[in-house]
Structure formats: structure tokens, C-alpha cells
PDB file of C-alpha atoms in Angstrom:
ATOM      1  CA  MET A  28      86.016 -30.190 -19.454  1.00  0.00           C
ATOM      2  CA  PRO A  29      88.385 -27.252 -20.291  1.00  0.00           C
ATOM      3  CA  ASN A  30      86.661 -25.085 -23.571  1.00  0.00           C
ATOM      4  CA  SER A  31      88.268 -23.463 -25.781  1.00  0.00           C
ATOM      5  CA  GLN A  32      91.864 -20.992 -25.698  1.00  0.00           C
ATOM      6  CA  LEU A  33      90.361 -19.313 -21.789  1.00  0.00           C
ATOM      7  CA  GLY A  34      90.077 -23.418 -20.642  1.00  0.00           C
ATOM      8  CA  TRP A  35      86.663 -22.388 -18.360  1.00  0.00           C
ATOM      9  CA  THR A  36      84.711 -25.284 -16.896  1.00  0.00           C
ATOM     10  CA  GLU A  37      81.032 -26.386 -17.103  1.00  0.00           C
ATOM     11  CA  LYS A  38      81.324 -24.863 -13.485  1.00  0.00           C
ATOM     12  CA  GLU A  39      81.988 -22.044 -14.657  1.00  0.00           C
ATOM     13  CA  THR A  40      80.010 -21.503 -16.994  1.00  0.00           C
ATOM     14  CA  THR A  41      77.425 -22.542 -15.059  1.00  0.00           C
ATOM     15  CA  ALA A  42      78.126 -20.093 -12.156  1.00  0.00           C
ATOM     16  CA  ILE A  43      78.941 -17.105 -14.972  1.00  0.00           C
ATOM     17  CA  ARG A  44      74.664 -17.964 -16.221  1.00  0.00           C
ATOM     18  CA  ARG A  45      73.583 -18.467 -12.583  1.00  0.00           C
ATOM     19  CA  GLU A  46      75.075 -15.262 -12.023  1.00  0.00           C
ATOM     20  CA  ILE A  47      73.579 -13.154 -15.564  1.00  0.00           C
ATOM     21  CA  ASP A  48      70.449 -14.539 -14.267  1.00  0.00           C
ATOM     22  CA  TRP A  49      69.952 -13.063 -11.069  1.00  0.00           C
ATOM     23  CA  HIS A  50      70.796  -9.988 -12.454  1.00  0.00           C
ATOM     24  CA  THR A  51      68.891  -9.081 -15.578  1.00  0.00           C
ATOM     25  CA  VAL A  52      65.746 -11.748 -15.498  1.00  0.00           C
ATOM     26  CA  PRO A  53      64.089 -10.299 -12.851  1.00  0.00           C
ATOM     27  CA  LEU A  54      64.739  -6.559 -14.024  1.00  0.00           C
ATOM     28  CA  VAL A  55      63.548  -7.478 -17.066  1.00  0.00           C
ATOM     29  CA  THR A  56      60.322  -8.963 -15.938  1.00  0.00           C
ATOM     30  CA  LEU A  57      59.732  -6.307 -13.371  1.00  0.00           C
ATOM     31  CA  PHE A  58      60.451  -3.908 -16.663  1.00  0.00           C
ATOM     32  CA  TYR A  59      57.013  -5.869 -19.060  1.00  0.00           C
ATOM     33  CA  MET A  60      55.040  -5.858 -15.036  1.00  0.00           C
ATOM     34  CA  PHE A  61      54.493  -2.285 -14.662  1.00  0.00           C
ATOM     35  CA  CYS A  62      54.238  -2.517 -19.015  1.00  0.00           C
ATOM     36  CA  PHE A  63      51.545  -4.959 -18.595  1.00  0.00           C
ATOM     37  CA  LEU A  64      49.910  -2.616 -15.905  1.00  0.00           C
ATOM     38  CA  ASP A  65      50.499   0.734 -17.413  1.00  0.00           C
ATOM     39  CA  ARG A  66      48.126  -1.199 -20.419  1.00  0.00           C
ATOM     40  CA  ILE A  67      45.543  -1.859 -17.741  1.00  0.00           C
ATOM     41  CA  ASN A  68      45.242   1.167 -15.689  1.00  0.00           C
ATOM     42  CA  ILE A  69      42.757   2.913 -17.240  1.00  0.00           C
ATOM     43  CA  GLY A  70      40.232  -0.768 -16.990  1.00  0.00           C
ATOM     44  CA  ASN A  71      40.476   0.076 -13.515  1.00  0.00           C
ATOM     45  CA  ALA A  72      40.283   4.346 -13.692  1.00  0.00           C
ATOM     46  CA  ARG A  73      37.350   2.908 -15.705  1.00  0.00           C
ATOM     47  CA  ILE A  74      35.425   1.326 -12.320  1.00  0.00           C
ATOM     48  CA  GLN A  75      36.907   3.811  -9.697  1.00  0.00           C
ATOM     49  CA  GLY A  76      35.004   6.287 -11.684  1.00  0.00           C
ATOM     50  CA  LEU A  77      36.734   7.665 -14.344  1.00  0.00           C
ATOM     51  CA  ALA A  78      34.786   7.644 -17.877  1.00  0.00           C
ATOM     52  CA  LYS A  79      31.573   9.019 -15.681  1.00  0.00           C
ATOM     53  CA  ASP A  80      33.807  11.650 -14.127  1.00  0.00           C
ATOM     54  CA  LEU A  81      34.895  12.466 -17.951  1.00  0.00           C
ATOM     55  CA  ASN A  82      31.814  11.412 -19.405  1.00  0.00           C
ATOM     56  CA  LEU A  83      33.432   8.498 -21.434  1.00  0.00           C
ATOM     57  CA  ASN A  84      30.530   6.911 -21.207  1.00  0.00           C
ATOM     58  CA  VAL A  85      28.148   7.810 -24.450  1.00  0.00           C
ATOM     59  CA  ASN A  86      28.868   7.304 -28.293  1.00  0.00           C
ATOM     60  CA  ASN A  87      31.510   4.495 -27.131  1.00  0.00           C
ATOM     61  CA  ARG A  88      34.148   7.747 -26.487  1.00  0.00           C
ATOM     62  CA  PHE A  89      35.304   5.753 -23.753  1.00  0.00           C
ATOM     63  CA  ASN A  90      36.464   3.010 -27.182  1.00  0.00           C
ATOM     64  CA  TRP A  91      38.385   5.231 -28.371  1.00  0.00           C
ATOM     65  CA  ALA A  92      40.229   6.827 -25.374  1.00  0.00           C
ATOM     66  CA  LEU A  93      41.733   3.133 -25.430  1.00  0.00           C
ATOM     67  CA  SER A  94      41.697   1.787 -28.943  1.00  0.00           C
ATOM     68  CA  ILE A  95      43.936   5.586 -29.005  1.00  0.00           C
ATOM     69  CA  VAL A  96      45.959   4.235 -26.258  1.00  0.00           C
ATOM     70  CA  TYR A  97      46.594   0.490 -28.265  1.00  0.00           C
ATOM     71  CA  ILE A  98      47.555   2.586 -31.288  1.00  0.00           C
ATOM     72  CA  MET A  99      50.351   4.545 -30.072  1.00  0.00           C
ATOM     73  CA  TYR A 100      51.484   1.584 -28.187  1.00  0.00           C
ATOM     74  CA  LEU A 101      51.326  -0.028 -31.479  1.00  0.00           C
ATOM     75  CA  LEU A 102      52.976   2.578 -33.724  1.00  0.00           C
ATOM     76  CA  ILE A 103      55.783   3.347 -30.846  1.00  0.00           C
ATOM     77  CA  GLU A 104      56.192  -0.546 -30.067  1.00  0.00           C
ATOM     78  CA  VAL A 105      58.203  -1.994 -32.917  1.00  0.00           C
ATOM     79  CA  PRO A 106      60.399   0.448 -33.819  1.00  0.00           C
ATOM     80  CA  SER A 107      61.764   1.209 -30.027  1.00  0.00           C
ATOM     81  CA  ASN A 108      62.783  -2.515 -30.105  1.00  0.00           C
ATOM     82  CA  ILE A 109      64.267  -2.208 -33.435  1.00  0.00           C
ATOM     83  CA  ILE A 110      66.244   1.020 -32.046  1.00  0.00           C
ATOM     84  CA  LEU A 111      67.275  -0.639 -28.530  1.00  0.00           C
ATOM     85  CA  LYS A 112      68.332  -3.909 -30.863  1.00  0.00           C
ATOM     86  CA  ARG A 113      70.709  -1.928 -33.146  1.00  0.00           C
ATOM     87  CA  ILE A 114      71.948   0.425 -30.127  1.00  0.00           C
ATOM     88  CA  CYS A 115      72.266  -1.974 -27.520  1.00  0.00           C
ATOM     89  CA  GLY A 116      71.968  -5.205 -29.000  1.00  0.00           C
ATOM     90  CA  ARG A 117      71.852  -7.149 -25.905  1.00  0.00           C
ATOM     91  CA  CYS A 118      72.351 -10.844 -25.594  1.00  0.00           C
ATOM     92  CA  PHE A 119      73.466 -13.079 -23.126  1.00  0.00           C
ATOM     93  CA  TYR A 120      71.858 -16.337 -23.544  1.00  0.00           C
ATOM     94  CA  LYS A 121      72.713 -19.841 -25.683  1.00  0.00           C
ATOM     95  CA  ARG A 122      69.512 -20.729 -28.028  1.00  0.00           C
ATOM     96  CA  ASN A 123      68.845 -23.311 -25.429  1.00  0.00           C
ATOM     97  CA  GLU A 124      68.978 -20.888 -22.580  1.00  0.00           C
ATOM     98  CA  LEU A 125      66.798 -17.978 -23.660  1.00  0.00           C
ATOM     99  CA  LEU A 126      62.745 -19.371 -24.339  1.00  0.00           C
ATOM    100  CA  PHE A 127      62.790 -20.508 -20.477  1.00  0.00           C
ATOM    101  CA  ARG A 128      64.000 -17.212 -19.482  1.00  0.00           C
ATOM    102  CA  MET A 129      61.979 -15.493 -21.616  1.00  0.00           C
ATOM    103  CA  GLY A 130      58.907 -17.714 -20.257  1.00  0.00           C
ATOM    104  CA  ILE A 131      59.636 -15.644 -16.819  1.00  0.00           C
ATOM    105  CA  TYR A 132      59.663 -12.352 -18.553  1.00  0.00           C
ATOM    106  CA  VAL A 133      56.538 -12.729 -20.160  1.00  0.00           C
ATOM    107  CA  SER A 134      55.048 -14.405 -16.825  1.00  0.00           C
ATOM    108  CA  ALA A 135      54.969 -10.930 -15.475  1.00  0.00           C
ATOM    109  CA  ALA A 136      51.718 -10.267 -17.163  1.00  0.00           C
ATOM    110  CA  SER A 137      49.943 -12.378 -15.380  1.00  0.00           C
ATOM    111  CA  ILE A 138      51.557 -11.266 -12.221  1.00  0.00           C
ATOM    112  CA  ALA A 139      50.967  -7.774 -13.307  1.00  0.00           C
ATOM    113  CA  GLY A 140      47.097  -9.000 -13.748  1.00  0.00           C
ATOM    114  CA  VAL A 141      46.501 -11.018 -10.109  1.00  0.00           C
ATOM    115  CA  PHE A 142      47.272  -7.933  -8.036  1.00  0.00           C
ATOM    116  CA  GLY A 143      46.693  -4.785 -10.361  1.00  0.00           C
ATOM    117  CA  GLY A 144      43.118  -4.847  -9.609  1.00  0.00           C
ATOM    118  CA  LEU A 145      43.986  -4.943  -5.966  1.00  0.00           C
ATOM    119  CA  LEU A 146      47.141  -2.204  -6.034  1.00  0.00           C
ATOM    120  CA  ALA A 147      44.097   0.138  -7.634  1.00  0.00           C
ATOM    121  CA  THR A 148      41.914  -0.440  -5.232  1.00  0.00           C
ATOM    122  CA  GLY A 149      44.864   0.769  -2.274  1.00  0.00           C
ATOM    123  CA  LEU A 150      46.027   3.504  -4.259  1.00  0.00           C
ATOM    124  CA  PHE A 151      42.017   4.823  -4.369  1.00  0.00           C
ATOM    125  CA  GLN A 152      42.208   5.049  -1.319  1.00  0.00           C
ATOM    126  CA  ILE A 153      45.169   7.212  -1.055  1.00  0.00           C
ATOM    127  CA  PRO A 154      43.401  10.900   0.668  1.00  0.00           C
ATOM    128  CA  GLU A 155      42.515  13.632  -2.181  1.00  0.00           C
ATOM    129  CA  LEU A 156      46.274  15.826  -2.783  1.00  0.00           C
ATOM    130  CA  GLY A 157      46.683  19.236  -4.395  1.00  0.00           C
ATOM    131  CA  ALA A 158      44.180  21.692  -5.093  1.00  0.00           C
ATOM    132  CA  GLY A 159      41.466  23.194  -7.452  1.00  0.00           C
ATOM    133  CA  ALA A 160      42.335  21.699 -11.065  1.00  0.00           C
ATOM    134  CA  GLY A 161      45.310  19.575 -10.497  1.00  0.00           C
ATOM    135  CA  ARG A 162      43.875  17.796  -7.903  1.00  0.00           C
ATOM    136  CA  ILE A 163      44.739  14.449  -7.451  1.00  0.00           C
ATOM    137  CA  HIS A 164      41.744  12.293  -5.817  1.00  0.00           C
ATOM    138  CA  THR A 165      40.122   8.298  -6.565  1.00  0.00           C
ATOM    139  CA  TRP A 166      40.749   7.409 -10.483  1.00  0.00           C
ATOM    140  CA  LYS A 167      43.492   9.972 -10.894  1.00  0.00           C
ATOM    141  CA  ASN A 168      45.711   7.864  -8.074  1.00  0.00           C
ATOM    142  CA  ILE A 169      45.685   5.189  -9.794  1.00  0.00           C
ATOM    143  CA  ILE A 170      46.933   7.300 -13.162  1.00  0.00           C
ATOM    144  CA  PHE A 171      48.970   9.456 -11.373  1.00  0.00           C
ATOM    145  CA  PHE A 172      51.068   7.022  -8.537  1.00  0.00           C
ATOM    146  CA  LYS A 173      51.739   4.139 -11.192  1.00  0.00           C
ATOM    147  CA  GLU A 174      53.065   6.211 -14.144  1.00  0.00           C
ATOM    148  CA  LEU A 175      55.634   7.841 -11.580  1.00  0.00           C
ATOM    149  CA  VAL A 176      56.897   4.944 -10.198  1.00  0.00           C
ATOM    150  CA  THR A 177      57.450   3.417 -14.224  1.00  0.00           C
ATOM    151  CA  ILE A 178      58.946   6.976 -15.339  1.00  0.00           C
ATOM    152  CA  ILE A 179      60.830   6.376 -12.185  1.00  0.00           C
ATOM    153  CA  ILE A 180      61.467   2.779 -13.510  1.00  0.00           C
ATOM    154  CA  GLY A 181      62.248   3.718 -17.026  1.00  0.00           C
ATOM    155  CA  LEU A 182      65.119   6.462 -16.355  1.00  0.00           C
ATOM    156  CA  ILE A 183      67.508   4.351 -13.813  1.00  0.00           C
ATOM    157  CA  ALA A 184      66.958   1.432 -15.982  1.00  0.00           C
ATOM    158  CA  PRO A 185      69.431   1.706 -18.272  1.00  0.00           C
ATOM    159  CA  LEU A 186      71.718   2.039 -14.833  1.00  0.00           C
ATOM    160  CA  TRP A 187      70.351  -1.191 -14.048  1.00  0.00           C
ATOM    161  CA  MET A 188      70.741  -3.547 -17.177  1.00  0.00           C
ATOM    162  CA  PRO A 189      74.325  -3.797 -18.794  1.00  0.00           C
ATOM    163  CA  THR A 190      74.325  -3.369 -22.626  1.00  0.00           C
ATOM    164  CA  ASN A 191      76.606  -5.743 -23.129  1.00  0.00           C
ATOM    165  CA  HIS A 192      79.103  -8.923 -21.415  1.00  0.00           C
ATOM    166  CA  SER A 193      81.589  -5.491 -21.152  1.00  0.00           C
ATOM    167  CA  THR A 194      79.467  -3.759 -19.167  1.00  0.00           C
ATOM    168  CA  ALA A 195      78.528  -6.225 -16.631  1.00  0.00           C
ATOM    169  CA  TYR A 196      79.712  -4.637 -13.622  1.00  0.00           C
ATOM    170  CA  PHE A 197      78.675  -8.169 -11.537  1.00  0.00           C
ATOM    171  CA  LEU A 198      80.653  -9.793 -13.572  1.00  0.00           C
ATOM    172  CA  THR A 199      84.888  -9.801 -12.842  1.00  0.00           C
ATOM    173  CA  GLU A 200      86.789  -9.250 -16.342  1.00  0.00           C
ATOM    174  CA  CYS A 201      87.607 -12.650 -16.812  1.00  0.00           C
ATOM    175  CA  GLU A 202      83.870 -13.237 -16.671  1.00  0.00           C
ATOM    176  CA  ARG A 203      83.497 -11.480 -18.976  1.00  0.00           C
ATOM    177  CA  ARG A 204      85.583 -12.977 -21.579  1.00  0.00           C
ATOM    178  CA  ILE A 205      84.541 -16.041 -20.771  1.00  0.00           C
ATOM    179  CA  ALA A 206      80.600 -14.557 -21.010  1.00  0.00           C
ATOM    180  CA  ALA A 207      81.056 -13.630 -24.705  1.00  0.00           C
ATOM    181  CA  GLU A 208      83.441 -15.939 -26.166  1.00  0.00           C
ATOM    182  CA  ARG A 209      80.706 -19.162 -25.043  1.00  0.00           C
ATOM    183  CA  LEU A 210      78.170 -17.540 -27.581  1.00  0.00           C
ATOM    184  CA  VAL A 211      80.537 -17.397 -29.653  1.00  0.00           C
ATOM    185  CA  HIS A 212      80.582 -20.940 -29.816  1.00  0.00           C
ATOM    186  CA  SER A 213      77.356 -21.626 -29.493  1.00  0.00           C
ATOM    187  CA  ALA A 214      75.904 -22.167 -33.102  1.00  0.00           C
ATOM    188  CA  GLY A 215      74.267 -19.698 -35.249  1.00  0.00           C
ATOM    189  CA  ARG A 216      71.376 -18.042 -33.971  1.00  0.00           C
ATOM    190  CA  ALA A 217      67.904 -18.764 -32.505  1.00  0.00           C
ATOM    191  CA  VAL A 218      64.691 -18.240 -33.798  1.00  0.00           C
ATOM    192  CA  THR A 219      62.030 -17.367 -31.590  1.00  0.00           C
ATOM    193  CA  SER A 220      58.461 -16.259 -32.311  1.00  0.00           C
ATOM    194  CA  ALA A 221      57.106 -12.705 -31.709  1.00  0.00           C
ATOM    195  CA  TYR A 222      53.803 -12.390 -30.800  1.00  0.00           C
ATOM    196  CA  ALA A 223      53.232  -9.948 -28.476  1.00  0.00           C
ATOM    197  CA  ILE A 224      52.520  -7.620 -31.385  1.00  0.00           C
ATOM    198  CA  PHE A 225      49.462  -9.550 -31.666  1.00  0.00           C
ATOM    199  CA  GLY A 226      48.763  -8.526 -28.034  1.00  0.00           C
ATOM    200  CA  THR A 227      48.388  -5.576 -28.780  1.00  0.00           C
ATOM    201  CA  ILE A 228      46.225  -5.292 -31.686  1.00  0.00           C
ATOM    202  CA  GLY A 229      43.464  -7.757 -29.630  1.00  0.00           C
ATOM    203  CA  GLY A 230      43.640  -4.941 -27.840  1.00  0.00           C
ATOM    204  CA  ILE A 231      42.403  -2.695 -29.615  1.00  0.00           C
ATOM    205  CA  VAL A 232      39.681  -5.535 -31.330  1.00  0.00           C
ATOM    206  CA  ALA A 233      38.330  -5.804 -28.352  1.00  0.00           C
ATOM    207  CA  MET A 234      37.217  -2.558 -27.667  1.00  0.00           C
ATOM    208  CA  TRP A 235      34.737  -2.872 -30.392  1.00  0.00           C
ATOM    209  CA  THR A 236      33.517  -6.295 -29.720  1.00  0.00           C
ATOM    210  CA  TYR A 237      33.147  -5.607 -26.129  1.00  0.00           C
ATOM    211  CA  VAL A 238      30.233  -2.051 -26.392  1.00  0.00           C
ATOM    212  CA  GLN A 239      27.806  -1.111 -24.920  1.00  0.00           C
ATOM    213  CA  SER A 240      25.358  -2.044 -27.314  1.00  0.00           C
ATOM    214  CA  ASP A 241      25.764  -5.346 -26.572  1.00  0.00           C
ATOM    215  CA  ALA A 242      25.497  -4.961 -22.994  1.00  0.00           C
ATOM    216  CA  PRO A 243      24.752  -6.902 -20.633  1.00  0.00           C
ATOM    217  CA  LYS A 244      25.375 -10.173 -21.811  1.00  0.00           C
ATOM    218  CA  TYR A 245      27.942  -9.695 -24.241  1.00  0.00           C
ATOM    219  CA  HIS A 246      26.820 -13.300 -26.212  1.00  0.00           C
ATOM    220  CA  THR A 247      28.511 -11.186 -29.897  1.00  0.00           C
ATOM    221  CA  CYS A 248      31.629 -10.139 -27.463  1.00  0.00           C
ATOM    222  CA  HIS A 249      32.068 -13.636 -26.201  1.00  0.00           C
ATOM    223  CA  THR A 250      31.479 -15.431 -29.478  1.00  0.00           C
ATOM    224  CA  ILE A 251      34.581 -13.487 -31.052  1.00  0.00           C
ATOM    225  CA  ASN A 252      36.628 -13.322 -27.980  1.00  0.00           C
ATOM    226  CA  LEU A 253      35.977 -17.158 -27.716  1.00  0.00           C
ATOM    227  CA  GLY A 254      37.036 -17.238 -31.715  1.00  0.00           C
ATOM    228  CA  GLY A 255      40.197 -15.478 -30.678  1.00  0.00           C
ATOM    229  CA  GLN A 256      41.109 -17.888 -28.197  1.00  0.00           C
ATOM    230  CA  VAL A 257      40.842 -21.126 -30.539  1.00  0.00           C
ATOM    231  CA  VAL A 258      43.128 -18.823 -33.150  1.00  0.00           C
ATOM    232  CA  VAL A 259      46.127 -18.214 -30.457  1.00  0.00           C
ATOM    233  CA  VAL A 260      45.757 -21.349 -29.643  1.00  0.00           C
ATOM    234  CA  CYS A 261      46.757 -22.694 -32.874  1.00  0.00           C
ATOM    235  CA  GLN A 262      49.096 -19.699 -33.155  1.00  0.00           C
ATOM    236  CA  ALA A 263      51.143 -20.960 -30.718  1.00  0.00           C
ATOM    237  CA  ILE A 264      50.969 -25.074 -31.225  1.00  0.00           C
ATOM    238  CA  PHE A 265      52.051 -24.165 -35.362  1.00  0.00           C
ATOM    239  CA  GLY A 266      54.452 -21.597 -34.058  1.00  0.00           C
ATOM    240  CA  ILE A 267      56.402 -24.333 -31.301  1.00  0.00           C
ATOM    241  CA  PHE A 268      56.436 -26.389 -33.791  1.00  0.00           C
ATOM    242  CA  TYR A 269      57.844 -23.864 -36.390  1.00  0.00           C
ATOM    243  CA  CYS A 270      60.387 -22.809 -33.992  1.00  0.00           C
ATOM    244  CA  MET A 271      61.673 -26.143 -32.926  1.00  0.00           C
ATOM    245  CA  SER A 272      62.238 -27.235 -36.763  1.00  0.00           C
ATOM    246  CA  GLU A 273      63.882 -24.146 -37.547  1.00  0.00           C
ATOM    247  CA  ASN A 274      66.270 -24.224 -34.815  1.00  0.00           C
ATOM    248  CA  LYS A 275      66.960 -27.581 -35.363  1.00  0.00           C
ATOM    249  CA  ALA A 276      67.905 -26.686 -38.946  1.00  0.00           C
ATOM    250  CA  ARG A 277      70.343 -23.847 -37.536  1.00  0.00           C
ATOM    251  CA  GLY A 278      71.976 -26.526 -35.326  1.00  0.00           C
ATOM    252  CA  ALA A 279      72.471 -29.163 -37.969  1.00  0.00           C
ATOM    253  CA  GLY A 280      74.388 -25.828 -40.052  1.00  0.00           C
ATOM    254  CA  LYS A 281      71.342 -25.598 -42.960  1.00  0.00           C
ATOM    255  CA  ARG A 282      70.935 -21.701 -42.309  1.00  0.00           C
ATOM    256  CA  ASP A 283      74.947 -21.165 -42.019  1.00  0.00           C
ATOM    257  CA  HIS A 284      74.766 -19.743 -45.196  1.00  0.00           C
ATOM    258  CA  ARG A 285      72.786 -16.295 -43.608  1.00  0.00           C
ATOM    259  CA  LEU A 286      75.602 -15.486 -40.936  1.00  0.00           C
ATOM    260  CA  ALA A 287      78.249 -15.249 -44.752  1.00  0.00           C
ATOM    261  CA  GLY A 288      79.699 -11.880 -44.006  1.00  0.00           C
ATOM    262  CA  LEU A 289      78.204 -11.133 -41.024  1.00  0.00           C
ATOM    263  CA  SER A 290      80.448 -10.117 -38.333  1.00  0.00           C
TER     264      SER A 290
END
């Protein structure tokens, strides 16, 4: 049946949604995959000799170095996402469509984990480049080439990703209007749990549980890790039921008062 004054059909809506899927979901998944690859770079580089060459195996120097990486990531992650939301405000899906796409997006971390080590091994084999102090070789290849690709993708990302429906180059003018209006007719907004920040904090904690003094069996480290996994599972279960309850309340209009005065 037609919807709204534009008179679009469910078939047209499905076609537009699939068009948006093909042009956004693969891209954000790719972006997150490289984001995660950047975070595991230093671990792969250590295996290939980074800690030995830089003398990071004494006095927990490697732990301090990696902690600085994660702390900076943590400090930048939240403000940058707030700024992006205010500047771009991308939203292409209704609340009942969003979580499935987010599941695909988050799966990029697992994809990166699967072939990150294999990619690092391949980059390690690249012949030495440069001369003198600027020589790039072995573990430096892993850092240099991965970061180079990430920088390039980051620079062209704004050109790939549309800011909103009005700038979606893959949609016709009529499809843009339908895509925007169908969200207006979606009751309220959805709530989802943002746990990405806990992953970064977990990385910092892990740096100071897996220390050389506990090697080689790492009893204390494994115990802390197991306890953390239990907490995460409980947190995830709580988050699922909370989101279900909150979205049900929003769907019933019980949170509409929060939208009063908002455009």
C-alpha cells in the first residue's frame, strides 16, 4: 500500500533500503576493520622484533608504550564521535533496522583478528626500503604500510560516505525524499548500548595484567581475563533486555515527552 503523500510502496522502500545498504554498510565495516587493525598493529610488530629493537622488554616499557596508545585512543574516541554526530548526523535506518547493520559493522573486528596476523607476516617479508635512519624493514613494514593505507582510506572516506539523504549520490531525487520521509514517520528514536569504550578500557587493563613477571603461565592474568569475560557477558545480557524494554516503551510513545521542542 502507498505511504504518505509521496505515495511510495513497500517494494520501493525495500529497494531504497537495499541501495543504502550496499553503499554504506560495506564502507563502515571496512573503516572499522582498518581501525581495529591499527589497534593490533603493535602486537604483531612486537612478535616481529619491535620490542627487542627498541629495548621495550625491560621494566614493563612495552606495557607503558601500549597503554599510552590506548589512553590516547580513549581520550580521542568519545569527543570525535560527538563532533561527527553534530557535524554529520548520519541516520539512514529506522530503529528496527539499525541493530542488524550494527552487527555486521562490529563483526569487522573479528575479521581483522582473523587475517591481521597473516597480513603482518606478509608485510614482514617486504624487502627493505629507504636508507640510513629512514630504513623501513621487518616490523617497520607492518606499521608503515598498514598506517599508509589507513590514512588514504581516511582521506577519501568523506567522499565515499554521504552525510545524509540529500547528499546520497546513489539515490534519485524522489528516492532521497522517500528515504528521509520514511524516517520521519518512524515513531521516536531507538536506543542502543554503546560498549565500544569498554573495549578500549579493557585493552588498557589487559596491558597491566599480562606482565613479564607472571610469565610463562600467566595464572593471575588468565584469572582476571576470565572474570572480565563473565562481567562482559552479564553486561551484554543486561544491555539486550534494557534496549528491548526501552525501545518497546518508545514504540508505545512513553518517551515522546523527551522529544518535545526538538526539531
